PDB file of C-alpha atoms in Angstrom:
ATOM      1  CA  GLY U   1     111.616 219.386 126.239  1.00  0.00           C
ATOM      2  CA  MET U   2     112.937 220.702 129.591  1.00  0.00           C
ATOM      3  CA  GLN U   3     110.447 218.570 131.607  1.00  0.00           C
ATOM      4  CA  ALA U   4     111.393 215.416 129.686  1.00  0.00           C
ATOM      5  CA  LEU U   5     115.087 216.172 130.287  1.00  0.00           C
ATOM      6  CA  MET U   6     114.454 216.594 134.039  1.00  0.00           C
ATOM      7  CA  VAL U   7     112.596 213.254 134.222  1.00  0.00           C
ATOM      8  CA  SER U   8     115.326 211.484 132.237  1.00  0.00           C
ATOM      9  CA  SER U   9     118.037 212.973 134.418  1.00  0.00           C
ATOM     10  CA  ARG U  10     116.202 211.953 137.634  1.00  0.00           C
ATOM     11  CA  GLU U  11     115.708 208.376 136.403  1.00  0.00           C
ATOM     12  CA  ALA U  12     119.353 208.158 135.332  1.00  0.00           C
ATOM     13  CA  TYR U  13     120.483 209.427 138.734  1.00  0.00           C
ATOM     14  CA  LEU U  14     118.308 206.871 140.549  1.00  0.00           C
ATOM     15  CA  ILE U  15     119.541 204.076 138.354  1.00  0.00           C
ATOM     16  CA  ARG U  16     123.161 205.135 138.815  1.00  0.00           C
ATOM     17  CA  HIS U  17     123.101 205.737 142.600  1.00  0.00           C
ATOM     18  CA  HIS U  18     119.963 204.431 144.308  1.00  0.00           C
ATOM     19  CA  ILE U  19     118.833 201.337 142.459  1.00  0.00           C
ATOM     20  CA  HIS U  20     119.722 199.124 145.462  1.00  0.00           C
ATOM     21  CA  GLU U  21     117.699 201.246 147.916  1.00  0.00           C
ATOM     22  CA  GLN U  22     114.032 200.775 148.665  1.00  0.00           C
ATOM     23  CA  LEU U  23     112.106 203.686 147.132  1.00  0.00           C
ATOM     24  CA  SER U  24     109.340 205.364 149.115  1.00  0.00           C
ATOM     25  CA  THR U  25     106.308 204.931 146.909  1.00  0.00           C
ATOM     26  CA  GLU U  26     102.702 203.972 147.220  1.00  0.00           C
ATOM     27  CA  HIS U  27     103.016 201.513 144.342  1.00  0.00           C
ATOM     28  CA  ASN U  28     103.285 197.760 144.971  1.00  0.00           C
ATOM     29  CA  TYR U  29     105.911 195.907 143.030  1.00  0.00           C
ATOM     30  CA  ASP U  30     107.446 192.388 143.013  1.00  0.00           C
ATOM     31  CA  ASN U  31     110.842 191.218 141.881  1.00  0.00           C
ATOM     32  CA  LEU U  32     110.649 189.332 138.611  1.00  0.00           C
ATOM     33  CA  VAL U  33     114.052 187.730 139.277  1.00  0.00           C
ATOM     34  CA  GLN U  34     115.296 186.335 142.569  1.00  0.00           C
ATOM     35  CA  THR U  35     117.783 188.640 144.252  1.00  0.00           C
ATOM     36  CA  CYS U  36     121.221 187.553 145.421  1.00  0.00           C
ATOM     37  CA  GLU U  37     121.130 186.053 148.910  1.00  0.00           C
ATOM     38  CA  GLU U  38     124.425 187.721 149.816  1.00  0.00           C
ATOM     39  CA  CYS U  39     123.973 191.345 148.799  1.00  0.00           C
ATOM     40  CA  GLY U  40     120.172 191.318 148.505  1.00  0.00           C
ATOM     41  CA  TRP U  41     119.797 193.784 145.631  1.00  0.00           C
ATOM     42  CA  ARG U  42     121.467 192.370 142.514  1.00  0.00           C
ATOM     43  CA  SER U  43     119.746 189.608 140.562  1.00  0.00           C
ATOM     44  CA  SER U  44     120.968 186.071 141.167  1.00  0.00           C
ATOM     45  CA  SER U  45     122.798 184.442 138.291  1.00  0.00           C
ATOM     46  CA  TRP U  46     124.514 181.486 139.950  1.00  0.00           C
ATOM     47  CA  ARG U  47     123.602 178.743 142.424  1.00  0.00           C
ATOM     48  CA  CYS U  48     126.375 177.145 144.484  1.00  0.00           C
ATOM     49  CA  ILE U  49     125.704 173.406 144.625  1.00  0.00           C
ATOM     50  CA  ASP U  50     127.681 173.023 147.842  1.00  0.00           C
ATOM     51  CA  CYS U  51     126.446 176.182 149.629  1.00  0.00           C
ATOM     52  CA  LYS U  52     122.829 175.692 148.447  1.00  0.00           C
ATOM     53  CA  GLN U  53     122.582 179.472 147.893  1.00  0.00           C
ATOM     54  CA  VAL U  54     122.136 181.756 144.901  1.00  0.00           C
ATOM     55  CA  TYR U  55     124.576 184.568 144.140  1.00  0.00           C
ATOM     56  CA  CYS U  56     125.110 187.353 141.670  1.00  0.00           C
ATOM     57  CA  ASN U  57     128.293 187.423 139.626  1.00  0.00           C
ATOM     58  CA  LYS U  58     130.092 189.816 141.965  1.00  0.00           C
ATOM     59  CA  CYS U  59     129.235 187.959 145.198  1.00  0.00           C
ATOM     60  CA  LEU U  60     130.038 184.568 143.718  1.00  0.00           C
ATOM     61  CA  VAL U  61     133.469 185.700 142.606  1.00  0.00           C
ATOM     62  CA  GLY U  62     134.082 187.621 145.814  1.00  0.00           C
ATOM     63  CA  LEU U  63     133.215 184.719 148.115  1.00  0.00           C
ATOM     64  CA  HIS U  64     134.497 181.747 146.140  1.00  0.00           C
ATOM     65  CA  SER U  65     137.841 183.120 144.999  1.00  0.00           C
ATOM     66  CA  ILE U  66     139.363 183.676 148.454  1.00  0.00           C
ATOM     67  CA  GLY U  67     140.747 180.145 148.626  1.00  0.00           C
ATOM     68  CA  GLY U  68     140.072 177.506 151.246  1.00  0.00           C
ATOM     69  CA  PRO U  69     137.097 175.166 150.975  1.00  0.00           C
ATOM     70  CA  PHE U  70     135.054 177.690 148.957  1.00  0.00           C
ATOM     71  CA  SER U  71     137.465 177.421 146.018  1.00  0.00           C
ATOM     72  CA  ARG U  72     136.427 173.792 145.510  1.00  0.00           C
ATOM     73  CA  HIS U  73     132.689 174.500 145.431  1.00  0.00           C
ATOM     74  CA  ARG U  74     130.711 173.847 142.265  1.00  0.00           C
ATOM     75  CA  ALA U  75     128.282 176.407 140.800  1.00  0.00           C
ATOM     76  CA  GLU U  76     125.606 176.221 138.108  1.00  0.00           C
ATOM     77  CA  LEU U  77     124.433 179.058 135.892  1.00  0.00           C
ATOM     78  CA  LEU U  78     120.849 180.310 136.359  1.00  0.00           C
ATOM     79  CA  PRO U  79     119.610 181.814 133.092  1.00  0.00           C
ATOM     80  CA  TYR U  80     116.224 182.729 134.594  1.00  0.00           C
ATOM     81  CA  TYR U  81     115.430 182.263 138.267  1.00  0.00           C
ATOM     82  CA  THR U  82     112.261 183.729 139.762  1.00  0.00           C
ATOM     83  CA  PRO U  83     111.334 184.118 143.451  1.00  0.00           C
ATOM     84  CA  THR U  84     108.675 181.423 143.013  1.00  0.00           C
ATOM     85  CA  MET U  85     111.312 179.025 141.746  1.00  0.00           C
ATOM     86  CA  HIS U  86     113.509 179.942 144.706  1.00  0.00           C
ATOM     87  CA  ILE U  87     110.665 179.324 147.189  1.00  0.00           C
ATOM     88  CA  SER U  88     110.079 175.920 145.608  1.00  0.00           C
ATOM     89  CA  PHE U  89     113.801 175.155 145.755  1.00  0.00           C
ATOM     90  CA  SER U  90     113.989 176.234 149.439  1.00  0.00           C
ATOM     91  CA  ARG U  91     110.953 174.096 150.259  1.00  0.00           C
ATOM     92  CA  ASP U  92     112.507 171.048 148.586  1.00  0.00           C
ATOM     93  CA  LEU U  93     115.816 171.749 150.308  1.00  0.00           C
ATOM     94  CA  ASN U  94     114.120 171.979 153.716  1.00  0.00           C
ATOM     95  CA  ALA U  95     112.321 168.712 152.997  1.00  0.00           C
ATOM     96  CA  ILE U  96     115.665 167.058 152.186  1.00  0.00           C
ATOM     97  CA  TYR U  97     117.251 168.456 155.358  1.00  0.00           C
ATOM     98  CA  THR U  98     114.270 167.300 157.421  1.00  0.00           C
ATOM     99  CA  GLN U  99     114.433 163.828 155.887  1.00  0.00           C
ATOM    100  CA  GLU U 100     118.185 163.597 156.540  1.00  0.00           C
ATOM    101  CA  LYS U 101     117.655 164.738 160.131  1.00  0.00           C
ATOM    102  CA  LEU U 102     114.897 162.166 160.657  1.00  0.00           C
ATOM    103  CA  GLU U 103     117.087 159.427 159.186  1.00  0.00           C
ATOM    104  CA  ARG U 104     119.994 160.481 161.421  1.00  0.00           C
ATOM    105  CA  ILE U 105     117.732 160.477 164.477  1.00  0.00           C
ATOM    106  CA  GLY U 106     116.373 157.083 163.430  1.00  0.00           C
ATOM    107  CA  ARG U 107     119.889 155.662 163.113  1.00  0.00           C
ATOM    108  CA  GLU U 108     120.853 157.034 166.534  1.00  0.00           C
ATOM    109  CA  MET U 109     117.697 155.618 168.125  1.00  0.00           C
ATOM    110  CA  SER U 110     118.286 152.280 166.426  1.00  0.00           C
ATOM    111  CA  LYS U 111     121.871 152.241 167.688  1.00  0.00           C
ATOM    112  CA  ARG U 112     120.740 153.076 171.224  1.00  0.00           C
ATOM    113  CA  ARG U 113     118.046 150.406 171.032  1.00  0.00           C
ATOM    114  CA  GLU U 114     120.565 147.809 169.862  1.00  0.00           C
ATOM    115  CA  GLN U 115     122.905 148.830 172.705  1.00  0.00           C
ATOM    116  CA  LYS U 116     120.108 148.494 175.252  1.00  0.00           C
ATOM    117  CA  GLU U 117     119.100 145.122 173.797  1.00  0.00           C
ATOM    118  CA  TYR U 118     122.712 143.957 173.975  1.00  0.00           C
ATOM    119  CA  VAL U 119     123.063 145.065 177.606  1.00  0.00           C
ATOM    120  CA  SER U 120     119.715 143.474 178.482  1.00  0.00           C
ATOM    121  CA  ALA U 121     120.703 140.219 176.762  1.00  0.00           C
ATOM    122  CA  ILE U 122     123.998 140.147 178.671  1.00  0.00           C
ATOM    123  CA  ALA U 123     122.143 140.766 181.945  1.00  0.00           C
ATOM    124  CA  ILE U 124     119.626 137.999 181.199  1.00  0.00           C
ATOM    125  CA  GLN U 125     122.378 135.584 180.179  1.00  0.00           C
ATOM    126  CA  SER U 126     124.365 136.400 183.330  1.00  0.00           C
ATOM    127  CA  TRP U 127     121.276 135.906 185.477  1.00  0.00           C
ATOM    128  CA  TRP U 128     120.461 132.583 183.828  1.00  0.00           C
ATOM    129  CA  ARG U 129     124.060 131.370 184.012  1.00  0.00           C
ATOM    130  CA  MET U 130     124.125 132.304 187.676  1.00  0.00           C
ATOM    131  CA  ILE U 131     120.994 130.228 188.334  1.00  0.00           C
ATOM    132  CA  LEU U 132     122.195 127.354 186.135  1.00  0.00           C
ATOM    133  CA  GLY U 133     125.680 127.430 187.672  1.00  0.00           C
ATOM    134  CA  LYS U 134     124.164 127.429 191.137  1.00  0.00           C
ATOM    135  CA  ARG U 135     122.042 124.389 190.312  1.00  0.00           C
ATOM    136  CA  LEU U 136     124.899 122.510 188.656  1.00  0.00           C
ATOM    137  CA  GLY U 137     127.236 123.443 191.521  1.00  0.00           C
ATOM    138  CA  LYS U 138     124.800 122.134 194.113  1.00  0.00           C
ATOM    139  CA  ARG U 139     124.348 118.941 192.131  1.00  0.00           C
ATOM    140  CA  HIS U 140     128.110 118.491 191.778  1.00  0.00           C
ATOM    141  CA  MET U 141     128.744 119.165 195.478  1.00  0.00           C
ATOM    142  CA  LYS U 142     126.068 116.679 196.508  1.00  0.00           C
ATOM    143  CA  LYS U 143     127.576 114.085 194.216  1.00  0.00           C
ATOM    144  CA  ARG U 144     131.085 114.720 195.562  1.00  0.00           C
ATOM    145  CA  ARG U 145     129.881 114.612 199.167  1.00  0.00           C
ATOM    146  CA  ARG U 146     128.160 111.290 198.550  1.00  0.00           C
ATOM    147  CA  LEU U 147     131.333 109.952 196.993  1.00  0.00           C
ATOM    148  CA  VAL U 148     133.460 111.185 199.915  1.00  0.00           C
ATOM    149  CA  ARG U 149     131.090 109.653 202.432  1.00  0.00           C
ATOM    150  CA  SER U 150     130.975 106.406 200.471  1.00  0.00           C
ATOM    151  CA  ASN U 151     134.795 106.219 200.285  1.00  0.00           C
ATOM    152  CA  TYR U 152     135.061 107.033 203.979  1.00  0.00           C
ATOM    153  CA  ARG U 153     132.629 104.269 204.947  1.00  0.00           C
ATOM    154  CA  PHE U 154     134.373 101.801 202.638  1.00  0.00           C
ATOM    155  CA  ARG U 155     137.817 102.679 204.056  1.00  0.00           C
ATOM    156  CA  LYS U 156     136.475 102.384 207.585  1.00  0.00           C
ATOM    157  CA  ARG U 157     135.151  98.894 206.847  1.00  0.00           C
ATOM    158  CA  GLU U 158     138.499  97.835 205.348  1.00  0.00           C
ATOM    159  CA  THR U 159     140.338  99.310 208.328  1.00  0.00           C
ATOM    160  CA  LEU U 160     138.246  97.337 210.776  1.00  0.00           C
ATOM    161  CA  ALA U 161     138.430  94.165 208.700  1.00  0.00           C
ATOM    162  CA  VAL U 162     142.082  94.227 207.514  1.00  0.00           C
ATOM    163  CA  ARG U 163     144.285  97.095 208.678  1.00  0.00           C
ATOM    164  CA  GLN U 164     143.751  96.514 212.390  1.00  0.00           C
ATOM    165  CA  THR U 165     144.638  92.829 212.237  1.00  0.00           C
ATOM    166  CA  VAL U 166     148.010  91.763 213.677  1.00  0.00           C
ATOM    167  CA  PHE U 167     148.934  89.779 210.586  1.00  0.00           C
ATOM    168  CA  TYR U 168     148.435  92.828 208.315  1.00  0.00           C
ATOM    169  CA  LYS U 169     150.416  95.093 210.629  1.00  0.00           C
ATOM    170  CA  LEU U 170     153.303  92.575 210.751  1.00  0.00           C
ATOM    171  CA  ARG U 171     153.479  92.288 206.983  1.00  0.00           C
ATOM    172  CA  ASN U 172     153.275  96.084 206.678  1.00  0.00           C
ATOM    173  CA  VAL U 173     156.478  96.458 208.733  1.00  0.00           C
ATOM    174  CA  PHE U 174     158.526  94.530 206.153  1.00  0.00           C
ATOM    175  CA  GLY U 175     156.746  95.952 203.095  1.00  0.00           C
ATOM    176  CA  TRP U 176     154.735  92.819 202.337  1.00  0.00           C
ATOM    177  CA  ALA U 177     151.245  94.147 203.090  1.00  0.00           C
ATOM    178  CA  PRO U 178     148.732  93.648 200.273  1.00  0.00           C
ATOM    179  CA  LYS U 179     147.213  96.633 198.506  1.00  0.00           C
ATOM    180  CA  LEU U 180     143.667  97.498 199.467  1.00  0.00           C
ATOM    181  CA  ALA U 181     140.983  99.154 197.391  1.00  0.00           C
ATOM    182  CA  SER U 182     140.709 102.140 199.731  1.00  0.00           C
ATOM    183  CA  ASP U 183     144.468 102.855 199.761  1.00  0.00           C
ATOM    184  CA  THR U 184     145.639 106.205 198.428  1.00  0.00           C
ATOM    185  CA  ARG U 185     148.255 106.338 195.713  1.00  0.00           C
ATOM    186  CA  GLU U 186     150.940 107.244 198.219  1.00  0.00           C
ATOM    187  CA  GLU U 187     149.940 104.373 200.530  1.00  0.00           C
ATOM    188  CA  SER U 188     149.996 101.950 197.630  1.00  0.00           C
ATOM    189  CA  VAL U 189     153.569 102.969 196.753  1.00  0.00           C
ATOM    190  CA  LEU U 190     154.863 102.998 200.351  1.00  0.00           C
ATOM    191  CA  LYS U 191     153.490  99.518 201.099  1.00  0.00           C
ATOM    192  CA  ALA U 192     156.211  98.044 198.916  1.00  0.00           C
ATOM    193  CA  VAL U 193     158.865  99.676 201.131  1.00  0.00           C
ATOM    194  CA  SER U 194     159.779  98.577 204.647  1.00  0.00           C
ATOM    195  CA  VAL U 195     159.067 100.824 207.598  1.00  0.00           C
ATOM    196  CA  PHE U 196     162.798 101.566 207.990  1.00  0.00           C
ATOM    197  CA  ARG U 197     163.030 103.197 204.543  1.00  0.00           C
ATOM    198  CA  ARG U 198     159.475 104.499 204.298  1.00  0.00           C
ATOM    199  CA  GLN U 199     160.193 108.022 205.557  1.00  0.00           C
ATOM    200  CA  GLN U 200     162.885 108.587 202.916  1.00  0.00           C
ATOM    201  CA  ALA U 201     160.541 107.244 200.255  1.00  0.00           C
ATOM    202  CA  ARG U 202     157.827 109.601 201.472  1.00  0.00           C
ATOM    203  CA  LEU U 203     160.249 112.557 201.191  1.00  0.00           C
ATOM    204  CA  ASN U 204     161.067 111.518 197.629  1.00  0.00           C
ATOM    205  CA  ILE U 205     157.378 111.472 196.803  1.00  0.00           C
ATOM    206  CA  TRP U 206     156.947 114.957 198.251  1.00  0.00           C
ATOM    207  CA  LYS U 207     159.825 116.261 196.117  1.00  0.00           C
ATOM    208  CA  ASN U 208     158.292 114.861 192.959  1.00  0.00           C
ATOM    209  CA  ILE U 209     156.969 117.909 191.088  1.00  0.00           C
ATOM    210  CA  ASP U 210     154.977 115.709 188.689  1.00  0.00           C
ATOM    211  CA  ASP U 211     152.812 114.382 191.509  1.00  0.00           C
ATOM    212  CA  MET U 212     149.180 115.496 191.124  1.00  0.00           C
ATOM    213  CA  ASP U 213     148.290 115.708 194.840  1.00  0.00           C
ATOM    214  CA  PHE U 214     148.050 118.939 196.823  1.00  0.00           C
ATOM    215  CA  SER U 215     151.316 120.656 197.681  1.00  0.00           C
ATOM    216  CA  GLN U 216     152.467 121.722 201.136  1.00  0.00           C
ATOM    217  CA  LEU U 217     155.425 123.777 202.282  1.00  0.00           C
ATOM    218  CA  SER U 218     157.587 122.457 205.107  1.00  0.00           C
ATOM    219  CA  GLY U 219     160.808 124.299 205.947  1.00  0.00           C
ATOM    220  CA  SER U 220     162.813 124.984 202.805  1.00  0.00           C
ATOM    221  CA  LEU U 221     161.574 121.897 200.913  1.00  0.00           C
ATOM    222  CA  GLN U 222     158.481 122.007 198.724  1.00  0.00           C
ATOM    223  CA  ARG U 223     156.483 118.941 199.615  1.00  0.00           C
ATOM    224  CA  LYS U 224     153.854 117.262 197.474  1.00  0.00           C
ATOM    225  CA  GLY U 225     151.108 114.971 198.697  1.00  0.00           C
ATOM    226  CA  ASN U 226     149.765 114.268 202.097  1.00  0.00           C
ATOM    227  CA  PRO U 227     152.275 113.595 204.922  1.00  0.00           C
TER     228      PRO U 227
END
């Protein structure tokens, strides 16, 4: 009777005060229910879906009733949750985290690759446009130089054949000179005006802002065309 009372009293004292402490014993024992991940000694009864952790009733209420983002977390009841089940859950959770990390890294690498491809494409296009523009520019300049030389030779022939004749010069004084193929637009207009009024007509042409020739600045008047 007295020995049984002593054993019962010792077990009641341990249960009441030291159940959360590790007992010094030579016996090996395993937890049949997964412990709370917050306190580490009460059995887990709840799993927070947002925290991905298991809690006992006290820790769940203590952590998720303080307001803030924790108050909006969702929890599910665990009627029976063993350490083996928790290891399996942690393994699956790590696999999900690893997969999400790999997908995030893959998206970042894909984005960097697309950026590099875009920059490379721009560089190749710029290089090709530079070469193509250089070729087209050379071709255009050669064509324009041939045209300028051709016009110069044609005007020189007309000058020797017509403009230097006395009859043409006499008619040009009174504004009766015929128009020639190598005449500029300004020369074609001024030929219809006598030499005495030609300077004023030339000034009027220079003041014409709709004229398409190159502009020059002389004094305070903006001149257009070639003097």
